[in-house]
Coordinates of C-alpha atoms in Angstrom, one line a residue:
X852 CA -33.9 104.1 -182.0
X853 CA -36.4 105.8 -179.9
X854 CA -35.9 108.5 -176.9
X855 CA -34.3 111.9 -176.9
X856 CA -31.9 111.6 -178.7
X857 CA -33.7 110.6 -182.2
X858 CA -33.0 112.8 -185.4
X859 CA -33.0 112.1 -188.5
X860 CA -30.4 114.7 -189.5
X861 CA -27.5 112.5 -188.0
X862 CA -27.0 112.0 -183.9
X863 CA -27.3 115.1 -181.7
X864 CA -24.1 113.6 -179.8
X865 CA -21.1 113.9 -182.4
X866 CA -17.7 113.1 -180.1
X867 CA -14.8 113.8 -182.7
X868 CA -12.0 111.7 -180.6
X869 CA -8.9 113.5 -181.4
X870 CA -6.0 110.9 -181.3
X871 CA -3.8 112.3 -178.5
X872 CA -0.1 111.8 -178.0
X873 CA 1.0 107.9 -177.3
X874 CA 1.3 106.8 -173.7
X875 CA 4.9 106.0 -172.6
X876 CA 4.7 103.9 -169.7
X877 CA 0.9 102.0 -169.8
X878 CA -0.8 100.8 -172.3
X879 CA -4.7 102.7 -172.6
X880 CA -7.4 100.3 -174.6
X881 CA -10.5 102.8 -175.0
X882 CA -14.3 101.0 -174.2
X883 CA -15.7 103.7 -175.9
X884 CA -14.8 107.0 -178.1
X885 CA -16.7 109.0 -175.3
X886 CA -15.9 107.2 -171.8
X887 CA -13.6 104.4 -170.1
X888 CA -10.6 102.5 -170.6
X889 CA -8.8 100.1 -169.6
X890 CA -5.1 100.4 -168.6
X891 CA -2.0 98.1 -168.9
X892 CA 1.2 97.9 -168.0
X893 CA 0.8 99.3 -164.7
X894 CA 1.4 97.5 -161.2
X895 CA 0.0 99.7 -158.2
X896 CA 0.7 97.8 -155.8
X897 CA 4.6 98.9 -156.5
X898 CA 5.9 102.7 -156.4
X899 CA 5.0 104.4 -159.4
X900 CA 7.1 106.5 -161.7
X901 CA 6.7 110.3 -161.8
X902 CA 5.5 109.9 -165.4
X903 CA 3.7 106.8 -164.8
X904 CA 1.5 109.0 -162.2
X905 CA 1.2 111.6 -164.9
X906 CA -0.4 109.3 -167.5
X907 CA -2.6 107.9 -164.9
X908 CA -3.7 111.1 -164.3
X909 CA -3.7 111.9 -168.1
X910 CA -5.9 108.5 -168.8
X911 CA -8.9 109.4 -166.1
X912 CA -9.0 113.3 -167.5
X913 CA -9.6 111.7 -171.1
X914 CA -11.4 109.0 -170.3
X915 CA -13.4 110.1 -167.3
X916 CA -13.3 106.2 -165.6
X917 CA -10.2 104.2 -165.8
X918 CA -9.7 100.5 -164.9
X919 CA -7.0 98.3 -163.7
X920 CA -6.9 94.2 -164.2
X921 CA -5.5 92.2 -162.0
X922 CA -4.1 94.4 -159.1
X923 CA -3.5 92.8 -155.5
X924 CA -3.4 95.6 -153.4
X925 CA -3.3 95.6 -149.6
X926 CA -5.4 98.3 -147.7
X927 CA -2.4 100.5 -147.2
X928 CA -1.3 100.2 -151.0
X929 CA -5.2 101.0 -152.0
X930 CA -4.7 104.2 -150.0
X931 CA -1.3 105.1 -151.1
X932 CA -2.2 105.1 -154.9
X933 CA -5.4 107.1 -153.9
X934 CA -3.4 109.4 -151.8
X935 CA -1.5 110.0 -155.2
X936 CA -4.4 112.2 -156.4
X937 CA -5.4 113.8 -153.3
X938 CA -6.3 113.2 -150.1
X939 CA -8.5 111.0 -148.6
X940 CA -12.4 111.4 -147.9
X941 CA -14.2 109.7 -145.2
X942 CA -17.5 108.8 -145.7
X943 CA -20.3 110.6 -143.7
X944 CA -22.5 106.9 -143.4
X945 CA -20.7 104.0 -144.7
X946 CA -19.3 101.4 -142.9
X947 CA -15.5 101.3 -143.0
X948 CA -12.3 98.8 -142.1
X949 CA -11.7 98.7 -138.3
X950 CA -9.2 102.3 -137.5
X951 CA -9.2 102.6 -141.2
X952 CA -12.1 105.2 -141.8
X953 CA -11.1 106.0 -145.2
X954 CA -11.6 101.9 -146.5
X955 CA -15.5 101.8 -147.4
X956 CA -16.9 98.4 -147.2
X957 CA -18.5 97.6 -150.2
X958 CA -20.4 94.3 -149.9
X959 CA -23.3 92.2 -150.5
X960 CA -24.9 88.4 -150.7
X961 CA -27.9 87.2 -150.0
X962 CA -28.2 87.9 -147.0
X963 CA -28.2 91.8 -147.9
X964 CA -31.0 93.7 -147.7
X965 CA -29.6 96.2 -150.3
X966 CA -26.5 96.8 -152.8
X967 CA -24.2 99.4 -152.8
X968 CA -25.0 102.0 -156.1
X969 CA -28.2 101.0 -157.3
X970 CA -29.1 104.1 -158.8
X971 CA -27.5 106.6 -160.9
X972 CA -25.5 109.2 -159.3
X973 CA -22.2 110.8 -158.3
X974 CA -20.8 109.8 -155.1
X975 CA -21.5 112.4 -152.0
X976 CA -22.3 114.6 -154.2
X977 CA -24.7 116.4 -150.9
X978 CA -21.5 117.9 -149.5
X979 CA -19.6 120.9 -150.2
X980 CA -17.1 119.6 -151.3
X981 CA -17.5 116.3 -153.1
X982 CA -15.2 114.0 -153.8
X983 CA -13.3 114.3 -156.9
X984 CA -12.7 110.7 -157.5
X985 CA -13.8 107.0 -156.2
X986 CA -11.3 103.9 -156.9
X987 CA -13.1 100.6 -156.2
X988 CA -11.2 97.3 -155.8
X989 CA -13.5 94.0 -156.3
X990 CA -12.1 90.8 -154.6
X991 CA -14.7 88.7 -154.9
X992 CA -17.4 88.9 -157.8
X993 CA -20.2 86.5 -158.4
X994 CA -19.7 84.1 -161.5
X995 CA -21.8 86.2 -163.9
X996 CA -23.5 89.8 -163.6
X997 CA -22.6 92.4 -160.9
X998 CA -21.4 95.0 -163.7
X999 CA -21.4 98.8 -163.1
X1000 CA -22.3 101.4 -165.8
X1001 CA -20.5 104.7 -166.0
X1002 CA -22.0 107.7 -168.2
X1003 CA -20.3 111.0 -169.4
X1004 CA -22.1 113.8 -168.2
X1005 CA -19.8 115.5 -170.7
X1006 CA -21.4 114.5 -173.4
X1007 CA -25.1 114.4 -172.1
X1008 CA -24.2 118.3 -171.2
X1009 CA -23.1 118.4 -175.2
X1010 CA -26.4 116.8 -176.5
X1011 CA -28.5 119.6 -174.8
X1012 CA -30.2 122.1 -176.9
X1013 CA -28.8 125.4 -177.2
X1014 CA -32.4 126.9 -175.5
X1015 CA -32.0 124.3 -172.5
X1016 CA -28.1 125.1 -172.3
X1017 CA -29.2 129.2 -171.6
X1018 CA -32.0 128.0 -169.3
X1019 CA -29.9 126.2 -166.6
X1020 CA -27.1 128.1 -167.4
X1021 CA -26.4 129.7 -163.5
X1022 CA -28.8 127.6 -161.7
X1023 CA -28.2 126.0 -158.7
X1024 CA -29.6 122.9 -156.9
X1025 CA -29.9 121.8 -153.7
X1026 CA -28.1 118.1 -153.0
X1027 CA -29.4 116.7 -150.1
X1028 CA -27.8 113.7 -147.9
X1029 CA -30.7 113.5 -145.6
X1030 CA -32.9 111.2 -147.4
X1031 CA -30.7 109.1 -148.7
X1032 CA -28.4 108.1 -145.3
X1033 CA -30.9 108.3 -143.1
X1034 CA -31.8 104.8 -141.9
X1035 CA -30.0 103.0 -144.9
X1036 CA -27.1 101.5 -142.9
X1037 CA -28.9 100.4 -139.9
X1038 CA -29.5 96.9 -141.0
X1039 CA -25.9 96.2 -141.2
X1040 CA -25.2 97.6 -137.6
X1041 CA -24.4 101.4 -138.5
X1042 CA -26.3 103.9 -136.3
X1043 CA -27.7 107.1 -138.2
X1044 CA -26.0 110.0 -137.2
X1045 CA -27.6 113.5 -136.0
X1046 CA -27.6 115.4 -139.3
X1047 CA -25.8 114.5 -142.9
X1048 CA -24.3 117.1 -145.4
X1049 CA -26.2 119.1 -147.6
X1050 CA -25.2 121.7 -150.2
X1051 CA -25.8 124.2 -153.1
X1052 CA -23.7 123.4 -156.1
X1053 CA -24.6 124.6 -160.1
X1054 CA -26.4 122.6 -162.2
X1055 CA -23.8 122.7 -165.1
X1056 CA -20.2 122.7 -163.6
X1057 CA -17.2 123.6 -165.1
X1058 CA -14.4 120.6 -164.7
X1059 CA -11.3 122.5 -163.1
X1060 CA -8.8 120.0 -165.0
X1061 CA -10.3 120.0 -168.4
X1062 CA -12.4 123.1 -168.2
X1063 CA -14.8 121.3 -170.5
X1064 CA -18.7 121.5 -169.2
X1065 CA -20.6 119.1 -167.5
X1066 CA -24.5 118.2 -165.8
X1067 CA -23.8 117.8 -161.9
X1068 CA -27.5 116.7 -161.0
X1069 CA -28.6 113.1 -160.1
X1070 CA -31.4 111.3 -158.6
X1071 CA -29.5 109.9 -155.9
X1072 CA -28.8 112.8 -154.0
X1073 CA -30.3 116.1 -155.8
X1074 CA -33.5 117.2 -154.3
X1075 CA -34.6 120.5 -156.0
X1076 CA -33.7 123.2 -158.2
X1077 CA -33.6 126.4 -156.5
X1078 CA -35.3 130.0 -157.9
X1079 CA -37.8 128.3 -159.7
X1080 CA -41.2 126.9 -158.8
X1081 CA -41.4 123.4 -157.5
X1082 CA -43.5 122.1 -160.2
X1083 CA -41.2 123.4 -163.0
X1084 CA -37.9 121.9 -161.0
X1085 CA -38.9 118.7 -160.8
X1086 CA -40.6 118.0 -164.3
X1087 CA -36.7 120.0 -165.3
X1088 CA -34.8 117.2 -163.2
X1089 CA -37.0 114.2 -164.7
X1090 CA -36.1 115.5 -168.2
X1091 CA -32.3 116.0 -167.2
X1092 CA -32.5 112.1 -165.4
X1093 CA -34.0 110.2 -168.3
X1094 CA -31.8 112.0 -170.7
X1095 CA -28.3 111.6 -169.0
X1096 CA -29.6 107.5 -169.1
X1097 CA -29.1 107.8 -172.9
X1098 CA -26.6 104.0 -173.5
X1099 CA -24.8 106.5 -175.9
X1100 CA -23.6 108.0 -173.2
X1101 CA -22.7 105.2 -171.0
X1102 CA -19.6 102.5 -171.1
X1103 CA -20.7 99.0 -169.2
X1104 CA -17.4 96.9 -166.8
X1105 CA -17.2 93.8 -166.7
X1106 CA -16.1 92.9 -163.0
X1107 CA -13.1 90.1 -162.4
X1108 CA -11.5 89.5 -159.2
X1109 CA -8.7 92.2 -158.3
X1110 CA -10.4 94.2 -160.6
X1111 CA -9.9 98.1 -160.2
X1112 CA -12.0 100.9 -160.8
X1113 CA -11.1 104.7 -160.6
X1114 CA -14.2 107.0 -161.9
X1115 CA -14.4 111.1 -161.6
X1116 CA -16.5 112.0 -159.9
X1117 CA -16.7 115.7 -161.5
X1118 CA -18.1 114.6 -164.8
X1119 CA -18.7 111.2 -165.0
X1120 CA -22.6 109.2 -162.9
X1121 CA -22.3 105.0 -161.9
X1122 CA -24.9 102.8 -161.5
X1123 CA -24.1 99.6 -160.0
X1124 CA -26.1 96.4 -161.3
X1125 CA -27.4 93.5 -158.8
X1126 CA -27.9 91.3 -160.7
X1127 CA -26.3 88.4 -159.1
X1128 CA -28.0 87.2 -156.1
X1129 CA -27.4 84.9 -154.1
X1130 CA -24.3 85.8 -154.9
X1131 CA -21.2 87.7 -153.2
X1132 CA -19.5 90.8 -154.9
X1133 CA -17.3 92.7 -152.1
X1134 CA -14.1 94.8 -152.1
X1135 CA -13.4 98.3 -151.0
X1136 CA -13.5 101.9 -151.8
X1137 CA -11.2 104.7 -151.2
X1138 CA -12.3 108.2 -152.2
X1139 CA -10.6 111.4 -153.3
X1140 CA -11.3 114.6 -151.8
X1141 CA -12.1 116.8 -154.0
X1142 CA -13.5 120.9 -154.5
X1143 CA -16.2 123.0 -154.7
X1144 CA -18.1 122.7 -158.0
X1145 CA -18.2 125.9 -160.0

């Protein structure tokens, strides 16, 4: 194997999954020892059980991306389990359901001049408070491709040398949804708005449920990294980009039809694959509010 994370003294990345307590009430099926999983046993569109909540909740903090089969929500029942976690963000430039700002549209065929999530990143990560967690519901998927890949910035935060740990240890970089919003729904009908958010958040956050550390840079939305020239930022951010891409990283899903997915947003990047035109993939997206990073 070639890139970063080559030795010949054994991986840099050495996850020791400790097995945890059994699960009462769902079933958990890991896809990897370091990220996703897939639960069973579990029907959300039905009231869930105090301590079914609390193993959902349990699964995504261990996991960092959890996913549902076969779930045939309603809008309302999509926000209600979402609202279980928090409440619910509105996005500052994505087209939503008719009086339901909360329910992104997530579509495209061949008729779309772009896909949702083509490039790594975190979701709205410019503001200054970004969402804690995104739950995507696919309806329709094309017959093959359409996957999304989800990587642990846990363990890409782990792999780091001890010298690069100290060195962005307290840094801080500037997320910026300017460039990425502006213009990019206009095609399908959405008008820009004056300004979009923008915001200062560390470079290596701390995750305020596990307390573990994480990388909270991406090339979708972070633009620089402040108190240090430009030149050094940059070659600092391509280093940190093409090393969070490491596959050992990563877990790949497998889209079906009332499929659900329910990613953190604090520690965990997606990267959505189109793959599959002329083909239709489309659902929606509710989001979590979430907190300032620290």
């Amino acid at each position: 194997m070639t890139g970063s994370l080559n030795a010949n003294a054994g991986p840099r990345i050495r996850y020791n999954a400790d097995e945890s307590a059994p699960y009462e009430t769902i079933t958990v099926d890991k896809l990897t020892p370091i990220i996703g999983a897939e639960l069973g046993g579990v029907d959300l569109s039905k009231p869930l059980s105090n301590r079914q909540q609390d193993e959902i909740h349990r699964a995504l903090a261990e996991n960092l991306v959890i996913f549902f089969r076969d779930q045939v929500l309603t809008p309302e029942q999509h926000m209600s389990f979402g609202r279980l976690f928090g409440d619910l963000h509105v996005h500052p430039a994505a087209p939503h359901e008719s009086g339901m700002p909360e329910m992104m549209i997530i579509h495209s065929d061949k008729n779309s001049p772009r896909a949702n999530g083509e490039g790594w990143h975190t979701d709205v990560s410019c503001e200054v408070e970004p969402p804690m967690g995104s739950i995507l519901h696919i309806k329709t998927c094309p017959p093959r491709g359409g996957d999304t890949l989800f990587a642990s910035m846990y363990a890409a935060y782990d792999a780091l040398s001890d010298r690069m740990k100290a060195y962005l240890d307290g840094m801080i970089a500037l997320h910026d949804g300017e460039p990425v919003y502006r213009g990019l729904f206009k095609p399908i009908g959405v008008a820009d708005k004056p300004e979009y958010p923008r915001a200062e958040h560390p470079v290596v956050r701390t995750h305020p449920v596990t307390g573990r550390k994480c990388l909270y840079v991406n090339a979708g939305f972070t633009s620089r990294l402040l108190g240090v020239p430009r030149d050094e930022g940059d070659a600092i951010l391509r280093y940190l980009y093409q090393h969070m891409e490491n596959p050992l990283f990563q877990c790949r899903f497998r889209w079906r039809e009332n499929s659900i997915a329910f990613w953190d947003n604090r520690c965990a990047q997606h990267r959505a694959m189109w793959d599959y035109w002329p083909h239709t993939r489309s659902g929606h997206r509710v989001t979590v509010t979430g907190d300032r990073p620290f």
